[in-house]
CSV table of C-alpha atoms in Angstrom, one decimal:
chain,number,residue,atom,x,y,z
N,1,UNK,CA,-25.9,-26.0,100.2
N,2,UNK,CA,-23.9,-22.9,99.3
N,3,UNK,CA,-21.2,-21.7,101.9
N,4,UNK,CA,-18.8,-18.6,101.3
N,5,UNK,CA,-16.2,-17.0,103.4
N,6,UNK,CA,-14.4,-14.1,102.2
N,7,UNK,CA,-11.5,-12.8,104.3
N,8,UNK,CA,-10.1,-9.4,104.2
N,9,UNK,CA,-6.4,-8.9,104.2
N,10,UNK,CA,-6.7,-7.0,107.8
N,11,UNK,CA,-8.6,-9.8,109.4
N,12,UNK,CA,-6.3,-12.5,107.9
N,13,UNK,CA,-3.2,-10.5,109.2
N,14,UNK,CA,-5.0,-10.2,112.7
N,15,UNK,CA,-5.8,-13.7,112.8
N,16,UNK,CA,-2.5,-15.4,111.9
N,17,UNK,CA,-0.4,-12.7,113.2
N,18,UNK,CA,0.9,-11.4,109.7
N,19,UNK,CA,1.9,-8.2,110.9
N,20,UNK,CA,5.4,-8.6,112.0
N,21,UNK,CA,8.0,-6.3,113.3
N,22,UNK,CA,10.6,-5.3,111.1
N,23,UNK,CA,13.4,-5.9,113.8
N,24,UNK,CA,12.7,-9.6,112.8
N,25,UNK,CA,13.1,-9.4,109.3
N,26,UNK,CA,16.8,-10.8,109.3
N,27,UNK,CA,16.3,-13.5,112.0
N,28,UNK,CA,18.7,-14.3,114.5
N,29,UNK,CA,19.7,-17.2,116.8
N,30,UNK,CA,18.6,-21.0,116.9
N,31,UNK,CA,15.7,-22.6,118.0
N,32,UNK,CA,16.1,-26.5,118.4
N,33,UNK,CA,12.9,-28.8,118.3
N,34,UNK,CA,13.0,-32.8,119.0
N,35,UNK,CA,10.8,-35.1,117.2
N,36,UNK,CA,9.8,-38.3,118.7
N,37,UNK,CA,9.7,-40.6,115.5
N,38,UNK,CA,12.3,-41.0,112.9
N,39,UNK,CA,12.4,-39.0,109.7
N,40,UNK,CA,10.7,-41.2,106.9
N,41,UNK,CA,10.0,-38.5,104.4
N,42,UNK,CA,10.0,-34.6,103.3
N,43,UNK,CA,7.4,-35.4,100.8
N,44,UNK,CA,4.2,-34.3,102.4
N,45,UNK,CA,1.9,-36.2,100.0
N,46,UNK,CA,3.8,-39.5,100.9
N,47,UNK,CA,3.5,-38.6,104.6
N,48,UNK,CA,1.2,-41.1,106.5
N,49,UNK,CA,2.0,-40.8,110.2
N,50,UNK,CA,3.8,-38.8,112.6
N,51,UNK,CA,6.7,-36.6,111.4
N,52,UNK,CA,5.0,-33.6,110.8
N,53,UNK,CA,7.4,-31.2,112.5
N,54,UNK,CA,10.1,-31.9,109.7
N,55,UNK,CA,7.9,-30.5,107.0
N,56,UNK,CA,6.5,-27.4,108.7
N,57,UNK,CA,9.7,-25.4,108.2
N,58,UNK,CA,9.4,-25.6,104.5
N,59,UNK,CA,5.8,-26.4,103.4
N,60,UNK,CA,2.8,-23.9,104.0
N,61,UNK,CA,-0.8,-25.2,103.6
N,62,UNK,CA,-3.5,-23.3,101.7
N,63,UNK,CA,-5.2,-22.9,105.1
N,64,UNK,CA,-4.2,-23.5,108.7
N,65,UNK,CA,-5.8,-23.6,112.1
N,66,UNK,CA,-6.4,-20.6,114.3
N,67,UNK,CA,-5.9,-20.5,117.9
N,68,UNK,CA,-9.7,-21.9,118.2
N,69,UNK,CA,-9.3,-24.4,115.9
N,70,UNK,CA,-11.1,-22.2,113.0
N,71,UNK,CA,-9.7,-22.7,109.5
N,72,UNK,CA,-8.2,-19.6,108.1
N,73,UNK,CA,-6.5,-18.5,104.9
N,74,UNK,CA,-2.6,-18.6,104.4
N,75,UNK,CA,-1.7,-19.7,101.0
N,76,UNK,CA,-5.4,-19.1,100.2
N,77,UNK,CA,-7.3,-15.8,100.7
N,78,UNK,CA,-10.8,-17.1,100.6
N,79,UNK,CA,-13.1,-20.0,99.4
N,80,UNK,CA,-16.8,-21.0,98.3
N,81,UNK,CA,-18.4,-24.2,98.6
N,82,UNK,CA,-21.1,-25.0,96.1
N,83,UNK,CA,-22.2,-28.6,96.1
N,84,UNK,CA,-19.4,-30.7,94.8
N,85,UNK,CA,-17.3,-27.7,93.8
N,86,UNK,CA,-14.8,-25.8,96.0
N,87,UNK,CA,-13.3,-22.5,94.8
N,88,UNK,CA,-10.4,-21.2,96.3
N,89,UNK,CA,-8.6,-17.8,95.8
N,90,UNK,CA,-4.9,-17.9,96.3
N,91,UNK,CA,-2.4,-15.2,97.7
N,92,UNK,CA,-0.8,-13.4,95.1
N,93,UNK,CA,3.1,-12.5,95.1
N,94,UNK,CA,4.2,-15.9,96.8
N,95,UNK,CA,6.8,-17.9,95.1
N,96,UNK,CA,8.6,-21.4,96.1
N,97,UNK,CA,12.0,-21.1,97.1
N,98,UNK,CA,13.6,-22.5,94.1
N,99,UNK,CA,12.1,-19.3,92.2
N,100,UNK,CA,9.1,-20.9,90.8
N,101,UNK,CA,5.6,-19.0,90.9
N,102,UNK,CA,2.8,-20.1,93.3
N,103,UNK,CA,-0.3,-19.8,91.4
N,104,UNK,CA,-3.4,-22.1,90.8
N,105,UNK,CA,-1.6,-24.3,88.2
N,106,UNK,CA,1.0,-25.2,90.8
N,107,UNK,CA,-1.9,-25.6,93.4
N,108,UNK,CA,-3.9,-28.0,91.2
N,109,UNK,CA,-0.7,-30.1,90.4
N,110,UNK,CA,-0.2,-30.6,94.3
N,111,UNK,CA,-4.2,-31.6,94.8
N,112,UNK,CA,-3.9,-33.9,91.8
N,113,UNK,CA,-0.6,-35.7,92.6
N,114,UNK,CA,-2.0,-36.2,96.3
N,115,UNK,CA,-5.2,-37.7,94.8
N,116,UNK,CA,-3.1,-40.0,92.5
N,117,UNK,CA,-0.7,-40.9,95.2
N,118,UNK,CA,-3.7,-42.1,97.5
N,119,UNK,CA,-2.0,-41.5,100.8
N,120,UNK,CA,-3.5,-38.4,102.3
N,121,UNK,CA,-6.9,-39.2,104.0
N,122,UNK,CA,-8.2,-35.5,103.6
N,123,UNK,CA,-7.8,-36.0,99.9
N,124,UNK,CA,-10.0,-39.0,99.5
N,125,UNK,CA,-13.0,-37.3,98.4
N,126,UNK,CA,-11.7,-35.2,95.9
N,127,UNK,CA,-11.9,-36.1,92.1
N,128,UNK,CA,-9.4,-33.6,90.7
N,129,UNK,CA,-8.5,-30.0,90.8
N,130,UNK,CA,-7.9,-27.5,88.1
N,131,UNK,CA,-6.6,-23.7,87.6
N,132,UNK,CA,-9.8,-21.5,86.8
N,133,UNK,CA,-7.3,-18.6,86.3
N,134,UNK,CA,-4.0,-17.3,87.8
N,135,UNK,CA,-5.2,-17.0,91.3
N,136,UNK,CA,-8.3,-19.1,91.4
N,137,UNK,CA,-8.2,-22.9,92.2
N,138,UNK,CA,-11.3,-25.2,91.4
N,139,UNK,CA,-11.6,-28.6,93.6
N,140,UNK,CA,-14.0,-31.1,92.2
N,141,UNK,CA,-15.4,-33.5,94.9
N,142,UNK,CA,-16.4,-37.1,94.4
N,143,UNK,CA,-19.0,-36.4,97.2
N,144,UNK,CA,-20.2,-33.8,99.7
N,145,UNK,CA,-17.2,-33.1,102.2
N,146,UNK,CA,-18.0,-30.7,105.0
N,147,UNK,CA,-14.4,-31.3,106.3
N,148,UNK,CA,-12.4,-30.3,103.0
N,149,UNK,CA,-11.0,-26.9,104.1
N,150,UNK,CA,-10.3,-28.4,107.4
N,151,UNK,CA,-8.2,-30.9,105.3
N,152,UNK,CA,-6.5,-28.4,103.5
N,153,UNK,CA,-4.9,-27.1,106.8
N,154,UNK,CA,-2.6,-30.1,106.9
N,155,UNK,CA,-0.7,-32.1,104.6
N,156,UNK,CA,-3.4,-32.2,102.0
N,157,UNK,CA,-3.0,-28.5,101.5
N,158,UNK,CA,0.9,-28.3,101.7
N,159,UNK,CA,2.2,-27.0,98.2
N,160,UNK,CA,5.4,-28.5,96.8
N,161,UNK,CA,7.3,-26.7,94.0
N,162,UNK,CA,6.3,-28.1,90.8
N,163,UNK,CA,9.6,-28.9,89.6
N,164,UNK,CA,10.4,-30.7,93.0
N,165,UNK,CA,7.6,-33.1,92.3
N,166,UNK,CA,9.6,-34.6,89.8
N,167,UNK,CA,12.7,-34.7,91.9
N,168,UNK,CA,13.4,-38.4,93.1
N,169,UNK,CA,15.2,-37.1,95.8
N,170,UNK,CA,12.3,-35.1,97.1
N,171,UNK,CA,12.2,-37.0,100.3
N,172,UNK,CA,15.4,-35.6,101.4
N,173,UNK,CA,15.2,-32.3,99.3
N,174,UNK,CA,12.0,-30.6,99.9
N,175,UNK,CA,10.9,-27.2,98.0
N,176,UNK,CA,8.0,-25.1,99.5
N,177,UNK,CA,6.9,-21.6,100.0
N,178,UNK,CA,7.7,-21.5,103.9
N,179,UNK,CA,9.7,-19.4,105.8
N,180,UNK,CA,12.8,-21.7,105.8
N,181,UNK,CA,14.4,-24.0,103.4
N,182,UNK,CA,16.1,-27.2,104.4
N,183,UNK,CA,19.9,-27.6,104.4
N,184,UNK,CA,21.3,-30.8,103.3
N,185,UNK,CA,24.8,-29.7,103.7
N,186,UNK,CA,24.0,-28.7,107.7
N,187,UNK,CA,21.8,-31.7,108.3
N,188,UNK,CA,23.1,-35.1,109.6
N,189,UNK,CA,20.9,-37.9,108.6
N,190,UNK,CA,19.5,-39.9,111.4
N,191,UNK,CA,20.5,-37.0,113.8
N,192,UNK,CA,19.5,-33.5,113.2
N,193,UNK,CA,17.7,-31.8,110.0
N,194,UNK,CA,18.8,-28.1,109.8
N,195,UNK,CA,16.6,-25.3,108.5
N,196,UNK,CA,18.0,-21.7,107.3
N,197,UNK,CA,15.8,-18.5,106.1
N,198,UNK,CA,14.2,-18.7,102.8
N,199,UNK,CA,15.5,-15.5,101.2
N,200,UNK,CA,12.4,-15.5,98.7
N,201,UNK,CA,9.8,-15.8,101.6
N,202,UNK,CA,6.8,-13.8,100.6
N,203,UNK,CA,6.5,-12.4,104.5
N,204,UNK,CA,10.2,-11.8,105.7
N,205,UNK,CA,9.1,-9.9,108.6
N,206,UNK,CA,7.9,-13.5,110.2
N,207,UNK,CA,11.4,-14.9,109.7
N,208,UNK,CA,12.7,-14.7,113.1
N,209,UNK,CA,15.7,-17.3,113.3
N,210,UNK,CA,18.7,-17.6,111.6
N,211,UNK,CA,18.7,-21.4,112.0
N,212,UNK,CA,16.0,-23.8,113.0
N,213,UNK,CA,16.8,-27.6,114.1
N,214,UNK,CA,14.6,-30.7,114.1
N,215,UNK,CA,16.5,-33.5,116.3
N,216,UNK,CA,15.5,-37.1,115.7
N,217,UNK,CA,15.4,-38.7,118.9
N,218,UNK,CA,12.8,-41.7,119.4
N,219,UNK,CA,14.3,-42.6,122.6
N,220,UNK,CA,12.4,-41.1,125.5
N,221,UNK,CA,15.0,-41.0,127.9
N,222,UNK,CA,17.3,-39.6,125.2
N,223,UNK,CA,15.1,-37.0,124.5
N,224,UNK,CA,14.5,-36.1,128.2
N,225,UNK,CA,18.3,-35.9,128.7
N,226,UNK,CA,18.6,-33.5,125.8
N,227,UNK,CA,16.0,-31.1,127.0
N,228,UNK,CA,17.7,-31.2,130.5
N,229,UNK,CA,20.9,-30.2,129.2
N,230,UNK,CA,19.8,-27.8,127.0
N,231,UNK,CA,20.6,-29.6,123.5
N,232,UNK,CA,16.9,-28.9,122.6
N,233,UNK,CA,14.5,-26.1,123.7
N,234,UNK,CA,11.4,-28.3,123.1
N,235,UNK,CA,10.0,-31.3,122.2
N,236,UNK,CA,7.0,-33.6,121.9
N,237,UNK,CA,6.1,-36.5,124.1
N,238,UNK,CA,3.3,-39.0,124.7
N,239,UNK,CA,2.0,-39.4,128.0
N,240,UNK,CA,5.0,-41.7,130.0
N,241,UNK,CA,7.4,-41.7,132.6
N,242,UNK,CA,9.5,-39.0,131.0
N,243,UNK,CA,6.7,-36.6,130.7
N,244,UNK,CA,5.7,-37.0,134.2
N,245,UNK,CA,9.4,-35.9,135.2
N,246,UNK,CA,9.3,-33.0,132.8
N,247,UNK,CA,5.9,-32.3,134.8
N,248,UNK,CA,7.8,-32.5,138.3
N,249,UNK,CA,11.0,-30.7,137.3
N,250,UNK,CA,11.3,-27.2,138.3
N,251,UNK,CA,13.3,-25.9,135.3
N,252,UNK,CA,11.3,-27.7,132.8
N,253,UNK,CA,7.7,-27.1,131.8
N,254,UNK,CA,5.3,-29.8,130.5
N,255,UNK,CA,2.7,-28.2,128.1
N,256,UNK,CA,-0.8,-29.7,127.9
N,257,UNK,CA,-1.7,-28.3,124.6
N,258,UNK,CA,-5.3,-27.5,123.8
N,259,UNK,CA,-7.0,-28.6,121.1
N,260,UNK,CA,-7.8,-32.5,120.6
N,261,UNK,CA,-6.0,-35.3,122.2
N,262,UNK,CA,-4.5,-38.5,121.3
N,263,UNK,CA,-6.8,-41.3,121.7
N,264,UNK,CA,-4.7,-44.6,121.9
N,265,UNK,CA,-6.7,-47.5,120.3
N,266,UNK,CA,-6.4,-51.2,119.2
N,267,UNK,CA,-7.5,-52.2,115.7
N,268,UNK,CA,-8.7,-55.4,114.7
N,269,UNK,CA,-7.6,-55.3,111.2
N,270,UNK,CA,-8.5,-58.7,110.3
N,271,UNK,CA,-12.1,-58.5,111.5
N,272,UNK,CA,-13.2,-61.2,109.1
N,273,UNK,CA,-10.7,-63.8,110.2
N,274,UNK,CA,-8.6,-64.1,107.5
N,275,UNK,CA,-5.5,-64.7,109.2
N,276,UNK,CA,-6.5,-65.3,112.8
N,277,UNK,CA,-10.1,-66.7,112.9
N,278,UNK,CA,-11.0,-65.8,116.4
N,279,UNK,CA,-10.9,-61.9,115.3
N,280,UNK,CA,-14.2,-62.8,113.4
N,281,UNK,CA,-16.3,-63.6,116.6
N,282,UNK,CA,-17.8,-60.4,118.0
N,283,UNK,CA,-17.4,-62.0,121.4
N,284,UNK,CA,-13.9,-62.3,121.3
N,285,UNK,CA,-13.5,-58.8,120.3
N,286,UNK,CA,-15.9,-57.6,123.2
N,287,UNK,CA,-14.1,-60.0,125.5
N,288,UNK,CA,-10.7,-58.1,124.9
N,289,UNK,CA,-12.6,-54.7,125.2
N,290,UNK,CA,-13.9,-55.5,128.8
N,291,UNK,CA,-10.3,-57.1,129.6
N,292,UNK,CA,-8.4,-53.8,129.6
N,293,UNK,CA,-8.2,-52.0,132.9
N,294,UNK,CA,-8.0,-48.6,131.5
N,295,UNK,CA,-7.5,-46.6,134.8
N,296,UNK,CA,-4.5,-48.9,135.9
N,297,UNK,CA,-3.1,-48.6,132.2
N,298,UNK,CA,-3.2,-44.8,132.8
N,299,UNK,CA,-1.9,-44.7,136.2
N,300,UNK,CA,1.1,-47.4,135.5
N,301,UNK,CA,1.8,-46.7,131.7
N,302,UNK,CA,0.6,-43.0,131.3
N,303,UNK,CA,1.4,-41.6,135.1
N,304,UNK,CA,-2.2,-40.3,135.4
N,305,UNK,CA,-2.0,-37.9,132.3
N,306,UNK,CA,-4.6,-39.7,130.1
N,307,UNK,CA,-8.5,-40.4,130.8
N,308,UNK,CA,-10.3,-43.6,129.9
N,309,UNK,CA,-11.7,-43.9,126.4
N,310,UNK,CA,-14.7,-45.6,124.9
N,311,UNK,CA,-15.0,-43.9,121.4
N,312,UNK,CA,-13.2,-42.0,118.9
N,313,UNK,CA,-14.0,-38.6,120.2
N,314,UNK,CA,-12.8,-36.9,123.6
N,315,UNK,CA,-15.0,-34.9,125.9
N,316,UNK,CA,-15.7,-31.2,124.8
N,317,UNK,CA,-15.4,-32.5,121.2
N,318,UNK,CA,-18.8,-32.0,119.1
N,319,UNK,CA,-19.4,-35.3,118.4
N,320,UNK,CA,-18.8,-36.8,121.8
N,321,UNK,CA,-21.5,-38.7,123.8
N,322,UNK,CA,-21.6,-38.9,127.4
N,323,UNK,CA,-23.9,-42.2,127.1
N,324,UNK,CA,-20.6,-44.5,125.7
N,325,UNK,CA,-18.7,-43.6,129.0
N,326,UNK,CA,-18.1,-47.1,130.5
N,327,UNK,CA,-19.4,-49.1,127.8
N,328,UNK,CA,-16.6,-51.5,128.0
N,329,UNK,CA,-15.4,-50.7,131.7
N,330,UNK,CA,-12.8,-53.2,132.9
N,331,UNK,CA,-14.9,-56.2,134.0
N,332,UNK,CA,-12.4,-59.5,134.1
N,333,UNK,CA,-15.5,-61.7,134.7
N,334,UNK,CA,-17.3,-60.6,131.9
N,335,UNK,CA,-14.6,-60.8,129.4
N,336,UNK,CA,-13.8,-64.4,130.6
N,337,UNK,CA,-17.8,-65.3,130.3
N,338,UNK,CA,-17.7,-63.8,126.5
N,339,UNK,CA,-14.4,-65.9,125.9
N,340,UNK,CA,-16.3,-68.9,127.2
N,341,UNK,CA,-19.2,-68.2,125.2
N,342,UNK,CA,-17.2,-67.8,122.1
N,343,UNK,CA,-16.2,-70.2,119.4
N,344,UNK,CA,-12.6,-69.9,120.8
N,345,UNK,CA,-13.0,-70.5,124.6
N,346,UNK,CA,-9.3,-72.1,124.9
N,347,UNK,CA,-7.9,-68.7,123.6
N,348,UNK,CA,-5.7,-68.1,120.7
N,349,UNK,CA,-2.2,-66.0,119.7
N,350,UNK,CA,-1.6,-63.1,117.4
N,351,UNK,CA,1.1,-60.7,116.4
N,352,UNK,CA,1.0,-57.0,117.2
N,353,UNK,CA,3.5,-54.4,115.8
N,354,UNK,CA,5.5,-52.1,118.1
N,355,UNK,CA,7.5,-49.0,118.0
N,356,UNK,CA,9.6,-48.2,121.0
N,357,UNK,CA,7.4,-45.5,122.2
N,358,UNK,CA,4.5,-47.9,122.4
N,359,UNK,CA,6.6,-50.9,123.9
N,360,UNK,CA,5.0,-50.3,127.6
N,361,UNK,CA,1.6,-49.8,126.4
N,362,UNK,CA,1.6,-53.1,124.5
N,363,UNK,CA,3.1,-54.8,127.4
N,364,UNK,CA,0.5,-53.9,129.5
N,365,UNK,CA,-2.1,-54.8,127.1
N,366,UNK,CA,-0.5,-58.1,126.5
N,367,UNK,CA,-1.0,-59.0,130.2
N,368,UNK,CA,-4.6,-58.0,130.2
N,369,UNK,CA,-5.2,-60.3,127.4
N,370,UNK,CA,-3.3,-62.9,128.9
N,371,UNK,CA,-5.6,-62.9,131.6
N,372,UNK,CA,-8.4,-64.0,129.3
N,373,UNK,CA,-6.4,-67.0,127.5
N,374,UNK,CA,-5.2,-64.5,124.5
N,375,UNK,CA,-1.4,-64.2,123.7
N,376,UNK,CA,-0.3,-61.3,122.1
N,377,UNK,CA,3.3,-61.3,120.5
N,378,UNK,CA,4.6,-58.0,120.4
N,379,UNK,CA,6.7,-57.8,117.1
N,380,UNK,CA,9.2,-54.6,116.9
N,381,UNK,CA,8.8,-52.6,113.7
N,382,UNK,CA,11.2,-49.6,112.6
N,383,UNK,CA,10.2,-46.4,114.4
N,384,UNK,CA,8.6,-44.1,111.9
N,385,UNK,CA,6.9,-47.0,110.0
N,386,UNK,CA,4.1,-48.3,112.4
N,387,UNK,CA,1.5,-46.3,110.3
N,388,UNK,CA,2.8,-47.5,106.9
N,389,UNK,CA,2.9,-51.1,108.2
N,390,UNK,CA,-0.8,-50.7,109.6
N,391,UNK,CA,-2.0,-50.4,106.4
N,392,UNK,CA,-0.9,-53.6,105.0
N,393,UNK,CA,-1.8,-57.0,105.8
N,394,UNK,CA,1.5,-57.7,107.7
N,395,UNK,CA,-0.2,-58.1,111.0
N,396,UNK,CA,-4.1,-58.8,111.9
N,397,UNK,CA,-4.3,-56.1,114.2
N,398,UNK,CA,-2.4,-53.0,115.1
N,399,UNK,CA,-2.0,-50.1,117.6
N,400,UNK,CA,-2.5,-46.4,116.8
N,401,UNK,CA,-3.5,-42.7,118.0
N,402,UNK,CA,-6.2,-40.9,116.6
N,403,UNK,CA,-6.5,-37.1,117.1
N,404,UNK,CA,-9.6,-36.3,118.5
N,405,UNK,CA,-9.9,-32.9,116.7
N,406,UNK,CA,-10.3,-35.0,113.7
N,407,UNK,CA,-13.3,-34.5,111.6
N,408,UNK,CA,-15.4,-37.8,112.3
N,409,UNK,CA,-15.8,-38.5,108.8
N,410,UNK,CA,-12.3,-40.2,109.0
N,411,UNK,CA,-13.3,-42.7,111.2
N,412,UNK,CA,-14.8,-44.3,107.8
N,413,UNK,CA,-11.9,-43.3,105.8
N,414,UNK,CA,-9.5,-44.9,108.1
N,415,UNK,CA,-11.5,-47.8,109.5
N,416,UNK,CA,-14.8,-48.6,107.9
N,417,UNK,CA,-15.0,-48.5,104.2
N,418,UNK,CA,-14.0,-51.6,102.3
N,419,UNK,CA,-11.1,-49.4,100.7
N,420,UNK,CA,-10.4,-47.5,104.2
N,421,UNK,CA,-6.5,-46.6,104.7
N,422,UNK,CA,-6.5,-49.0,107.9
N,423,UNK,CA,-8.9,-51.7,106.4
N,424,UNK,CA,-6.0,-53.6,104.7
N,425,UNK,CA,-7.9,-57.0,104.8
N,426,UNK,CA,-10.6,-55.3,103.0
N,427,UNK,CA,-13.5,-56.4,105.6
N,428,UNK,CA,-16.9,-55.3,104.1
N,429,UNK,CA,-18.4,-52.8,106.4
N,430,UNK,CA,-22.0,-53.4,108.2
N,431,UNK,CA,-24.8,-51.9,106.4
N,432,UNK,CA,-25.3,-49.6,109.7
N,433,UNK,CA,-21.9,-48.3,109.8
N,434,UNK,CA,-22.0,-47.7,105.8
N,435,UNK,CA,-25.4,-45.9,106.2
N,436,UNK,CA,-24.3,-43.8,108.9
N,437,UNK,CA,-21.0,-42.6,107.3
N,438,UNK,CA,-22.9,-41.7,104.2
N,439,UNK,CA,-25.6,-39.8,106.4
N,440,UNK,CA,-22.6,-37.8,108.1
N,441,UNK,CA,-21.9,-36.1,105.1
N,442,UNK,CA,-25.1,-34.9,104.1
N,443,UNK,CA,-24.7,-31.5,106.1
N,444,UNK,CA,-21.8,-29.0,107.2
N,445,UNK,CA,-23.6,-28.2,110.5
N,446,UNK,CA,-22.2,-29.8,113.4
N,447,UNK,CA,-25.3,-30.0,115.3
N,448,UNK,CA,-27.0,-32.0,112.3
N,449,UNK,CA,-23.9,-34.2,112.3
N,450,UNK,CA,-23.2,-34.9,115.9
N,451,UNK,CA,-26.3,-37.2,116.5
N,452,UNK,CA,-25.2,-39.3,113.2
N,453,UNK,CA,-21.8,-39.9,114.5
N,454,UNK,CA,-22.9,-40.5,118.3
N,455,UNK,CA,-24.7,-43.4,116.4
N,456,UNK,CA,-21.6,-44.6,114.6
N,457,UNK,CA,-19.6,-44.8,118.0
N,458,UNK,CA,-22.4,-46.6,119.3
N,459,UNK,CA,-22.3,-49.2,116.6
N,460,UNK,CA,-18.5,-49.1,116.7
N,461,UNK,CA,-19.0,-50.2,120.2
N,462,UNK,CA,-21.3,-53.0,119.4
N,463,UNK,CA,-19.1,-54.1,116.6
N,464,UNK,CA,-15.7,-53.8,118.9
N,465,UNK,CA,-13.3,-54.0,116.0
N,466,UNK,CA,-11.9,-50.8,117.2
N,467,UNK,CA,-11.1,-50.8,121.0
N,468,UNK,CA,-10.2,-47.6,122.5
N,469,UNK,CA,-8.2,-47.2,125.5
N,470,UNK,CA,-7.4,-43.9,126.8
N,471,UNK,CA,-7.3,-40.0,125.6
N,472,UNK,CA,-4.2,-38.0,126.5
N,473,UNK,CA,-3.5,-34.5,125.5
N,474,UNK,CA,-0.8,-33.4,123.3
N,475,UNK,CA,2.2,-32.9,125.3
N,476,UNK,CA,5.2,-30.8,124.8
N,477,UNK,CA,8.2,-30.7,127.0
N,478,UNK,CA,10.1,-27.5,127.0
N,479,UNK,CA,12.7,-25.5,128.8
N,480,UNK,CA,11.7,-22.6,131.2
N,481,UNK,CA,13.2,-20.0,128.8
N,482,UNK,CA,10.8,-21.7,126.0
N,483,UNK,CA,7.8,-21.5,128.2
N,484,UNK,CA,8.4,-17.7,128.8
N,485,UNK,CA,9.0,-17.2,125.0
N,486,UNK,CA,6.0,-14.9,123.7
N,487,UNK,CA,6.7,-16.2,120.2
N,488,UNK,CA,6.3,-19.8,120.7
N,489,UNK,CA,2.8,-20.6,119.4
N,490,UNK,CA,1.8,-24.2,119.3
N,491,UNK,CA,-0.1,-25.3,116.1
N,492,UNK,CA,-3.7,-26.2,117.1
N,493,UNK,CA,-4.2,-30.2,117.3
N,494,UNK,CA,-0.7,-30.8,116.2
N,495,UNK,CA,2.6,-31.6,117.7
N,496,UNK,CA,4.5,-28.9,116.1
N,497,UNK,CA,5.2,-25.3,116.7
N,498,UNK,CA,4.4,-22.4,114.4
N,499,UNK,CA,7.6,-21.1,113.0
N,500,UNK,CA,5.9,-17.8,111.5
N,501,UNK,CA,7.3,-15.2,114.0
N,502,UNK,CA,9.2,-17.6,116.3
N,503,UNK,CA,12.2,-16.2,117.9
N,504,UNK,CA,15.0,-17.8,119.6
N,505,UNK,CA,14.8,-17.9,123.5
N,506,UNK,CA,17.9,-15.7,124.0
């Protein structure tokens, strides 16, 4: 199947807002943003969890999401997909902040490094990349991938300067094509990362600030206080007590971002029972799913800011299946009956990793599981490391969030395949799931793919090694001035602000 998109310069300029005002060219003022996870790395190809707001000032992707979720060219100008070959034309006249030219050779080096490192899920289907000519990049796929361009909107498409790839200090010395450069001199490790204008930026009219700061504040209350006192202009929050306080504060605003949501779920990583034999029993997993009072969880832990979830997708997403609503509705009697029928009627214990922002969630889940004789020991891990630790055999289960706008193919890449990112025990997938995962890649049309992924969601419910709890919107806490700042544009499906054209509140 052949698909072609060619964007004219005028269309791209309109969609991405490239036609900036000359008055912004020099940039003035400071904008301060707070991230809720600690900085682990500024190497986008090593990034495996949250923390994208630390990357966005410096790095640009080949494509980015438009206001309605459509993939629009940024460092690219167009693309063509022909079977396993993806040909991308690149923007001319762009350089990295260290003076190196951005061209097809640099883009291919980035894609190939990402494939070699094997961390970015969106590049799992890529075989290799090569430069066809100076501004034409060709990506060769291992298999048909209807979501490859979407993947290049995020870290998979972020471009690092070639010389910087060899820098052992890349995790704190990022070099990209973005509107800002990282200042190690002004930054304070563990506190704030500071970015200043990139003097070589290809579209200087979109530099609206003289300084951009990302504050590292994992404690929800401290981040709330920083917003109240004006230490920050905006930040991201989960659906929790502090978010509810922001929502009720007359001088603050809670922004419920459109475009996806965060699906909180429990992952039974050891589903073949290597470490915890009980996890190999489907009756136990189904009992756990029925034991969770999702509405009580939403009200007590997420303060009514979420909705119950029983599948990977959210209401309104193209793969969502309303037939699965309530498939594991709270039923304590049913949960106890399933445990009694299982091979572990007397219960068992297991360890679950926790970071501070998930602590109250896990305490609630532990209470639900205790009601059916299961003891969940909550084990704190370093903030910012949950995703990485969840990819190891350190724990037999974990708890994560899934952005519901993520293409459904990633359900398999994350959890189903034997080499899936979050299948550290290498559990073999059922033939049914494996067949559905492959079938979902045979078309680029969502109306063809949707029934396949609905069947996959139903099979996941049957096997119950993914236990979905709630869906909540991406939340931003902002000051009243930020809420009224017309240059503040939230990236579609991300917990970050688009810095192109962003101006200070004052």
